[in-house]
C-alpha cells in the first residue's frame, strides 16, 4: 500500500462509496480494476445494470469532488469499461450499463461530510 496521503484519502472515499452502493442494493463486482488506460474505482451491479463508478474524494474546503470529471477522463473510463467487459465474459447478463460518479467530501479527521451520487453521470 502506498504511503502517499492522496492514496489514503482516495481509499477512504472509495470505502464510503462502496458502503453507499451496497446500502442501495448493489453488489460490488470489482474494485481498483487495472487496465492499460488506468484504474476503474468500483464496478457494481444490481438485477438490472452494471455500474462503472468513478469516485472522487476531496477534503473539506478544497474544490468540489466532481469538478475534476472532464470529457477526456470520461472517454478513458469508457475504454476501461470495455476492457473490463471483455475480460469478464462469464459475467451475469443485465440489460443496462451505466456510468456513475460519486463525490465524497471528508473532514480533516477522515469523517464523511458529504456524499453526492450522480447516476448516469455520463
mmCIF file of N, CA and C in Angstrom, residues 3-11:
data_model
loop_
_atom_site.group_PDB
_atom_site.id
_atom_site.type_symbol
_atom_site.label_atom_id
_atom_site.label_comp_id
_atom_site.label_asym_id
_atom_site.label_seq_id
_atom_site.Cartn_x
_atom_site.Cartn_y
_atom_site.Cartn_z
ATOM 1 N N UNK A 3 2.252 5.004 0.682
ATOM 2 C CA UNK A 3 2.213 5.915 1.831
ATOM 3 C C UNK A 3 1.791 7.323 1.413
ATOM 4 N N UNK A 4 1.489 7.492 0.140
ATOM 5 C CA UNK A 4 1.049 8.789 -0.376
ATOM 6 C C UNK A 4 -0.291 9.159 0.274
ATOM 7 N N UNK A 5 -0.388 10.345 0.908
ATOM 8 C CA UNK A 5 -1.646 10.745 1.556
ATOM 9 C C UNK A 5 -2.838 10.801 0.598
ATOM 10 N N UNK A 6 -2.590 11.071 -0.684
ATOM 11 C CA UNK A 6 -3.694 11.106 -1.653
ATOM 12 C C UNK A 6 -4.291 9.721 -1.849
ATOM 13 N N UNK A 7 -3.448 8.689 -1.826
ATOM 14 C CA UNK A 7 -3.953 7.324 -1.956
ATOM 15 C C UNK A 7 -4.787 6.948 -0.737
ATOM 16 N N UNK A 8 -4.336 7.370 0.441
ATOM 17 C CA UNK A 8 -5.092 7.096 1.665
ATOM 18 C C UNK A 8 -6.455 7.801 1.598
ATOM 19 N N UNK A 9 -6.459 9.056 1.172
ATOM 20 C CA UNK A 9 -7.697 9.812 1.030
ATOM 21 C C UNK A 9 -8.629 9.131 0.022
ATOM 22 N N UNK A 10 -8.085 8.711 -1.110
ATOM 23 C CA UNK A 10 -8.876 8.027 -2.122
ATOM 24 C C UNK A 10 -9.462 6.724 -1.611
ATOM 25 N N UNK A 11 -8.696 5.987 -0.825
ATOM 26 C CA UNK A 11 -9.176 4.720 -0.263
ATOM 27 C C UNK A 11 -10.346 4.958 0.688
#
